[in-house]
Each structure stands twice: as C-alpha cells, then as structure tokens.
PDB file of C-alpha atoms in Angstrom:
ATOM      1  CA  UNK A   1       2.134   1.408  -2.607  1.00 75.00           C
ATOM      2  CA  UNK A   2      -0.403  -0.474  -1.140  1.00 83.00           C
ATOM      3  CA  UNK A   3      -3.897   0.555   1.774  1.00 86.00           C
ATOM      4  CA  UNK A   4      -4.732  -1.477   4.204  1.00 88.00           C
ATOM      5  CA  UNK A   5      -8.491  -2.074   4.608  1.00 89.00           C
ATOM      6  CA  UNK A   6      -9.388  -3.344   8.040  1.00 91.00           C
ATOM      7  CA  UNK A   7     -12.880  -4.112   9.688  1.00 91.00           C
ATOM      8  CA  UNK A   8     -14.035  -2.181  12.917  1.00 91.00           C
ATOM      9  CA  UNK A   9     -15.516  -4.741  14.071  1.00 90.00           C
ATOM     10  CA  UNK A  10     -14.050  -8.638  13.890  1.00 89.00           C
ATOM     11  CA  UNK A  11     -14.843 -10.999  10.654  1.00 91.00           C
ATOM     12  CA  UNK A  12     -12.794 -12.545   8.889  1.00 92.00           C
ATOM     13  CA  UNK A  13     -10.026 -11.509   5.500  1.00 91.00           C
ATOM     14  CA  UNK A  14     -12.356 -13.853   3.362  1.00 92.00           C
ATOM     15  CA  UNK A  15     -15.536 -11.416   4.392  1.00 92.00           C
ATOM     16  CA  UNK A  16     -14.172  -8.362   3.916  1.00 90.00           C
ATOM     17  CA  UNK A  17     -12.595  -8.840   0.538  1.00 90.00           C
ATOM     18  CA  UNK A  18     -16.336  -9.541  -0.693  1.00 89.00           C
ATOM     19  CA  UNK A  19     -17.610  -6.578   1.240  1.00 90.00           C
ATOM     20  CA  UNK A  20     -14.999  -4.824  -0.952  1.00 87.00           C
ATOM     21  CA  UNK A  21     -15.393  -6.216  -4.178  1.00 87.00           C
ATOM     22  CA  UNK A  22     -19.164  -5.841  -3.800  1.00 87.00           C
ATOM     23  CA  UNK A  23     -19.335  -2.624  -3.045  1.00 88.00           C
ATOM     24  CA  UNK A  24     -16.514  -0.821  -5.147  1.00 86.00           C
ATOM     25  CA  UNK A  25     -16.674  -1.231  -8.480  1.00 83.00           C
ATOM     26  CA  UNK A  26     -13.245  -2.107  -9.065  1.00 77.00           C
ATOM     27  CA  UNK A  27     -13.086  -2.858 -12.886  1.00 79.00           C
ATOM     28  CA  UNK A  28     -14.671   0.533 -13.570  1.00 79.00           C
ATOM     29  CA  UNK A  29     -12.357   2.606 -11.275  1.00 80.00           C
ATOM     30  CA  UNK A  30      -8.981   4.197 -13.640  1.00 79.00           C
ATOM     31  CA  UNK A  31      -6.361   2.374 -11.216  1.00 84.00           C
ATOM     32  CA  UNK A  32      -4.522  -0.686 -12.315  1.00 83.00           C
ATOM     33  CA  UNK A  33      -4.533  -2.785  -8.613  1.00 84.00           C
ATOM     34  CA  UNK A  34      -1.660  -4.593  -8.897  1.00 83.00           C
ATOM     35  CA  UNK A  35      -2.537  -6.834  -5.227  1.00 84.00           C
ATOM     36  CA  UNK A  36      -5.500  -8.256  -3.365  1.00 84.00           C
ATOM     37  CA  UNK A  37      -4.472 -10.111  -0.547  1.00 86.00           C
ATOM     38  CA  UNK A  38      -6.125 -11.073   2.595  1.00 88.00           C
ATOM     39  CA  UNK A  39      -4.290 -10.513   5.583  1.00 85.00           C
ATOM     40  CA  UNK A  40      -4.863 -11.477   9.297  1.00 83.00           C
ATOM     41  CA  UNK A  41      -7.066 -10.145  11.280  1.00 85.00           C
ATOM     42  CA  UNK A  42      -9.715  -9.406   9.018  1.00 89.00           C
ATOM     43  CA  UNK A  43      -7.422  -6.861   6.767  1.00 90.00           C
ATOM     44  CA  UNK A  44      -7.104  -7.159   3.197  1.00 90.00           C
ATOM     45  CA  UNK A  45      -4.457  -5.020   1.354  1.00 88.00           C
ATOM     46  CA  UNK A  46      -4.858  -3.420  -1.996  1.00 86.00           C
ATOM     47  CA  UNK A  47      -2.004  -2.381  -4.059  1.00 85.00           C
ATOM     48  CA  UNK A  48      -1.257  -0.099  -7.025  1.00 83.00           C
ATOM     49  CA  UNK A  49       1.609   1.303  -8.958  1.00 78.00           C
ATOM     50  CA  UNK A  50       1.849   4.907  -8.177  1.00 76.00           C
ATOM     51  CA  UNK A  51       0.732   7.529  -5.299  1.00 76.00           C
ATOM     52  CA  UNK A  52      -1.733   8.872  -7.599  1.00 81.00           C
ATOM     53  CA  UNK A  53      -3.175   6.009  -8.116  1.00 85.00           C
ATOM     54  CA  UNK A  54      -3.464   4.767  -4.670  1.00 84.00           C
ATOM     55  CA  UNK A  55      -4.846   7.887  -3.168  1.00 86.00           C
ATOM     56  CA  UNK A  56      -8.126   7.551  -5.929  1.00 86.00           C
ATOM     57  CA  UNK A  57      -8.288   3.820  -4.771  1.00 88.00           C
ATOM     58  CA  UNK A  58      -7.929   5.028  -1.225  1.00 89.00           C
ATOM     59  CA  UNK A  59     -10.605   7.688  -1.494  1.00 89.00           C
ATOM     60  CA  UNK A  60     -12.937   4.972  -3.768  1.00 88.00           C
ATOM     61  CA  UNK A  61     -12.666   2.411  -0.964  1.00 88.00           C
ATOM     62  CA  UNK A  62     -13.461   5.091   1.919  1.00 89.00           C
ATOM     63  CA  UNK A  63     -16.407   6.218   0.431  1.00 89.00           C
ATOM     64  CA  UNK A  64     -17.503   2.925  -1.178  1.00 88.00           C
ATOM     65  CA  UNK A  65     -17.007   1.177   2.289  1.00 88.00           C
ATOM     66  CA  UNK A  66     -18.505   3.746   5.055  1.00 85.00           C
ATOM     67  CA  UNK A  67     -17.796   3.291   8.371  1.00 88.00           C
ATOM     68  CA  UNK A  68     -17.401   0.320   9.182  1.00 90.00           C
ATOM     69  CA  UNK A  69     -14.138  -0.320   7.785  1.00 92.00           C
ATOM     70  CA  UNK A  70     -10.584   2.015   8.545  1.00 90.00           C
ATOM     71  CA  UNK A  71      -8.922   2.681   5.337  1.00 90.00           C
ATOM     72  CA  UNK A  72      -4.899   3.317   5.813  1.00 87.00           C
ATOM     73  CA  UNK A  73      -1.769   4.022   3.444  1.00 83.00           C
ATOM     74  CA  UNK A  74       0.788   1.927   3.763  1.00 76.00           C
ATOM     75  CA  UNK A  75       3.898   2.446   1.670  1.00 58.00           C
ATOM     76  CA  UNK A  76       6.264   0.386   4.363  1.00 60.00           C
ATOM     77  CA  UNK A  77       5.330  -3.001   3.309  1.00 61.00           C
ATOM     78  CA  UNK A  78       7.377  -4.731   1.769  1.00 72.00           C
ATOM     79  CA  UNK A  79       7.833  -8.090   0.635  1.00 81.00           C
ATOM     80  CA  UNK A  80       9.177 -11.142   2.082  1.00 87.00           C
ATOM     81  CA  UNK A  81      11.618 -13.725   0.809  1.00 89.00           C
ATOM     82  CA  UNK A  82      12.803 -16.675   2.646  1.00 90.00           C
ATOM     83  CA  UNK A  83      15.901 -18.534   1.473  1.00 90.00           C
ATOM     84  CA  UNK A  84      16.790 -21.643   2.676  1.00 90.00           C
ATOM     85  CA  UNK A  85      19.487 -24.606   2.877  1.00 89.00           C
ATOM     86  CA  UNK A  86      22.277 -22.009   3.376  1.00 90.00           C
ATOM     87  CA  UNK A  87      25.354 -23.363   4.863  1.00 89.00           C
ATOM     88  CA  UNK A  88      26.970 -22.423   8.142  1.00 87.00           C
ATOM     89  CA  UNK A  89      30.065 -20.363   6.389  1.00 89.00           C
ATOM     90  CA  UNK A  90      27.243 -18.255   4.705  1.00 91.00           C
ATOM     91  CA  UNK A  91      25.222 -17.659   8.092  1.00 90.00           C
ATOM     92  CA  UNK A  92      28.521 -16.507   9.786  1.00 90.00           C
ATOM     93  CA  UNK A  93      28.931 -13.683   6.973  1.00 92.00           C
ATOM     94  CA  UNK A  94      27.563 -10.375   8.169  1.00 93.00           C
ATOM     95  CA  UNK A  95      24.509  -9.207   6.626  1.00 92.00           C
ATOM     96  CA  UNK A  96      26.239  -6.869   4.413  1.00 92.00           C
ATOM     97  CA  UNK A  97      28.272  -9.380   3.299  1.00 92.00           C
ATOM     98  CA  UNK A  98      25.373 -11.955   2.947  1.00 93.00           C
ATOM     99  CA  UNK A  99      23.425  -9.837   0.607  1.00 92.00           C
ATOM    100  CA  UNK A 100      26.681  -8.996  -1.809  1.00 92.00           C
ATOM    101  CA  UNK A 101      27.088 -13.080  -2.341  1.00 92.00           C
ATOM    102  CA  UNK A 102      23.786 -13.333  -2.967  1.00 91.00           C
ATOM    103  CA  UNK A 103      23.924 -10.631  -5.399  1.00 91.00           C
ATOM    104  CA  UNK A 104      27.262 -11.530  -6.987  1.00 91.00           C
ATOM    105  CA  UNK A 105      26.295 -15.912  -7.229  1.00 92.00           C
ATOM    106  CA  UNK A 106      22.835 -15.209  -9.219  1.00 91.00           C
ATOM    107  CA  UNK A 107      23.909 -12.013 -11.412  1.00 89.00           C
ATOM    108  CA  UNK A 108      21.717  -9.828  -9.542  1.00 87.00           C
ATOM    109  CA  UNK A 109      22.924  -6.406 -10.952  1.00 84.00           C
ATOM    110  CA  UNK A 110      22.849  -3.385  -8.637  1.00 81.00           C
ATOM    111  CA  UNK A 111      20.004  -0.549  -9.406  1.00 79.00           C
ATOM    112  CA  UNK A 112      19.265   2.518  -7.823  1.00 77.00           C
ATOM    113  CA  UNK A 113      16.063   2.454  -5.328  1.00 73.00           C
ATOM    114  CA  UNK A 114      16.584  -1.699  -4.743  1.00 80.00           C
ATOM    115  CA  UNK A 115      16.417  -2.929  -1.031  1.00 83.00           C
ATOM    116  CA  UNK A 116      17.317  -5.485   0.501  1.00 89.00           C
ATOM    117  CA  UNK A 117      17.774  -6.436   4.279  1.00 88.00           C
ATOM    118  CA  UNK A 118      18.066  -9.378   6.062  1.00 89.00           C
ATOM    119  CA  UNK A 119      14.841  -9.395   8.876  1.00 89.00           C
ATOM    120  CA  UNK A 120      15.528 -12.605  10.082  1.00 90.00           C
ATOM    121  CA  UNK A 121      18.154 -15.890  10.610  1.00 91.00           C
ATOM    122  CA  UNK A 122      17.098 -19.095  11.167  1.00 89.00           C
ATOM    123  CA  UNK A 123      18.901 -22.241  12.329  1.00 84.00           C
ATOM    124  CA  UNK A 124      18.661 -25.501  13.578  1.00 73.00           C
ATOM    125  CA  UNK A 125      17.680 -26.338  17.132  1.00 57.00           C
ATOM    126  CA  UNK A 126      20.696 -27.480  18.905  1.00 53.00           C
ATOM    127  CA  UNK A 127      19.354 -31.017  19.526  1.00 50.00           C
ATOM    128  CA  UNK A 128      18.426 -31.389  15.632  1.00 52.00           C
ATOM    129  CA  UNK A 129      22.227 -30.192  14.974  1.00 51.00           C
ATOM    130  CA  UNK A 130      23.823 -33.132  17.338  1.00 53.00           C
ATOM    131  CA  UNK A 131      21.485 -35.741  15.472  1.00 55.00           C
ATOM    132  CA  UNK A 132      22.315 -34.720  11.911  1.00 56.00           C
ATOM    133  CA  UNK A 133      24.988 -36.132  10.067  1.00 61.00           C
ATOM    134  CA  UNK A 134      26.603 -33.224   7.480  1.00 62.00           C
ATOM    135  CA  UNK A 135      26.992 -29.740   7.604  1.00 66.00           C
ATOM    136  CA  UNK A 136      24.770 -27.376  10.023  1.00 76.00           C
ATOM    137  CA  UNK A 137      22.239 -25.050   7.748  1.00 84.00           C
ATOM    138  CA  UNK A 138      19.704 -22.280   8.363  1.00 90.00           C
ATOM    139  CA  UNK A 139      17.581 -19.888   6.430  1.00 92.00           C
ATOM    140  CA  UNK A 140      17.214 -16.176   6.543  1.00 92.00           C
ATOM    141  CA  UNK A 141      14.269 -14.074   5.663  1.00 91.00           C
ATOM    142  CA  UNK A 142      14.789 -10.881   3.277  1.00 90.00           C
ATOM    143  CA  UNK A 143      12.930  -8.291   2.929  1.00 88.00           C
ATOM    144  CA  UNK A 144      13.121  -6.503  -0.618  1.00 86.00           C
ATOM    145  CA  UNK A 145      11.637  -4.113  -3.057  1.00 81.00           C
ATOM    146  CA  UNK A 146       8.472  -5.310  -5.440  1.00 78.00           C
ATOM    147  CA  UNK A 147      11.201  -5.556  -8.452  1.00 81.00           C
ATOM    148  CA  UNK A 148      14.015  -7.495  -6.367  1.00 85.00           C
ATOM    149  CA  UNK A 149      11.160  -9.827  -5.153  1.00 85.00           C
ATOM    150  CA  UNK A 150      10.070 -10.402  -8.337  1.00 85.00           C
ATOM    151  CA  UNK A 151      13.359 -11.044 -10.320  1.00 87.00           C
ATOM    152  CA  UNK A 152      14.538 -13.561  -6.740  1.00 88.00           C
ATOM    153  CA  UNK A 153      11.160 -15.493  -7.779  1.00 88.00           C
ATOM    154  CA  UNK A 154      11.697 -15.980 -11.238  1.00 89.00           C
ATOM    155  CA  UNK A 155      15.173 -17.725 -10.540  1.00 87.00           C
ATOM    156  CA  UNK A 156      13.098 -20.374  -8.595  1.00 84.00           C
ATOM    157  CA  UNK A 157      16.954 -21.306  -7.454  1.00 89.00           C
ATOM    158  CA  UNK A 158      19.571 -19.038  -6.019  1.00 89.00           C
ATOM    159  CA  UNK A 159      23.550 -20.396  -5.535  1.00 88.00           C
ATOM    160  CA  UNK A 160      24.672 -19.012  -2.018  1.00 89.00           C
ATOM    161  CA  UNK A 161      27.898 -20.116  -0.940  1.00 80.00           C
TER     162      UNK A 161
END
C-alpha cells in the first residue's frame, strides 16, 4: 500500500521529499514506512504494510503538508521486474506459459494472493538481429507482488529456457 505525494506546483522529487521529511515527523509517527522513493514529476511515494497504517500516514502527511501538495492512495502499484537474455523459443511461449517456466526453472512455489503478469516484451531491432551472430534474444518486463519481487531479487539469477 503505498500514497503518492505530489506538488501543486512544479519542483523537483529531490525537493519535495525534504519538504516531507521536514515537516512530518516521521520517526515519531506509529507506522513502519516500508518505501521512500522519488518519482517523476516531482512525486515521491510512501509505502507501508497495512491499510491502517497507510491511512494514519496519509492523514499525517495531509495535514503535515497543507496545501500545497495532493496526497493520493495508491494500492495499484506494483513493482517492476525486467528479465533479460531470454531466448527466442521462450519469447514465442504465451504469457501464461512464460510465467509457469519461470516459476517451475527457479522453484518459485505457487501462493495464494501472488501476481504476476507480463507488461512488456522486448526484442532486438531487426537490423541488430541480421548483424548478430547466435541466437535472437529479448527481455520482458513483469510486474509482480512486493513478496514475488522480493524473492525474484534475491535469486540475482533466474534459468528461463
């Protein structure tokens, strides 16, 4: 669960995450904020654990900020993976299919309230493909729950094909 904190006027991520850690006192509020990331566009997102918690760290931020900055909930985010150096036999598979070897080659185990979904393929330009010598390759971008994301990080290496 994350909010989104975004300036109403323009300045820039690096700016607003001091107006925000200057004026909430964020090692005195009862949340655990598990993310602090600047975003684009002046935004910086803040993340927590549970609703609870987020809607204390939403109303803290509000009234800690005033008006010059929109506070939103987000709970769509969700984070990004991008795998790379997969083979051409592997890009063919349908997404479906792409996720289950991915699962089944690393011993990712199947758990209720995982997600995973393929937001994006990547190959080789054409003209790269003629020029190379060796099989064509490509990446795709998943997007997954905090947990999945996690556990695919600490493998540093995944087998995919």
């Amino acid at each position: 669960m994350v909010i989104i904190v975004k300036p109403k006027i323009q300045q820039e991520s690096e700016a607003t995450k001091r107006a925000i850690k200057e004026k909430v006192d964020i090692k005195n509020i009862t949340v655990g904020i598990t993310k602090l990331k600047k975003d684009s566009k002046g935004t910086v997102i803040l993340g927590c654990e549970s609703g609870e918690e987020i809607e204390v760290l939403k109303a803290e931020v509000q009234n800690k900020m005033g008006e010059g900055f929109k506070v939103t909930e987000s709970t769509q985010m969700k984070s990004k993976i991008k795998i790379v150096n997969i083979e051409e036999e592997e890009l063919n598979l349908t997404d479906e299919e792409l996720v289950d070897t991915i699962k089944t080659q690393n011993g990712i185990e199947e758990t209720e309230g995982r997600e995973w979904k393929i937001v994006k393929r990547l190959t080789k330009g054409r003209q790269q493909e003629r020029n190379r010598r060796g099989p064509i390759e490509g990446s795709i971008i998943l997007e997954v729950d905090e947990a999945t994301h996690e556990e695919l990080l600490s493998k540093r290496k995944l087998s995919v094909g």
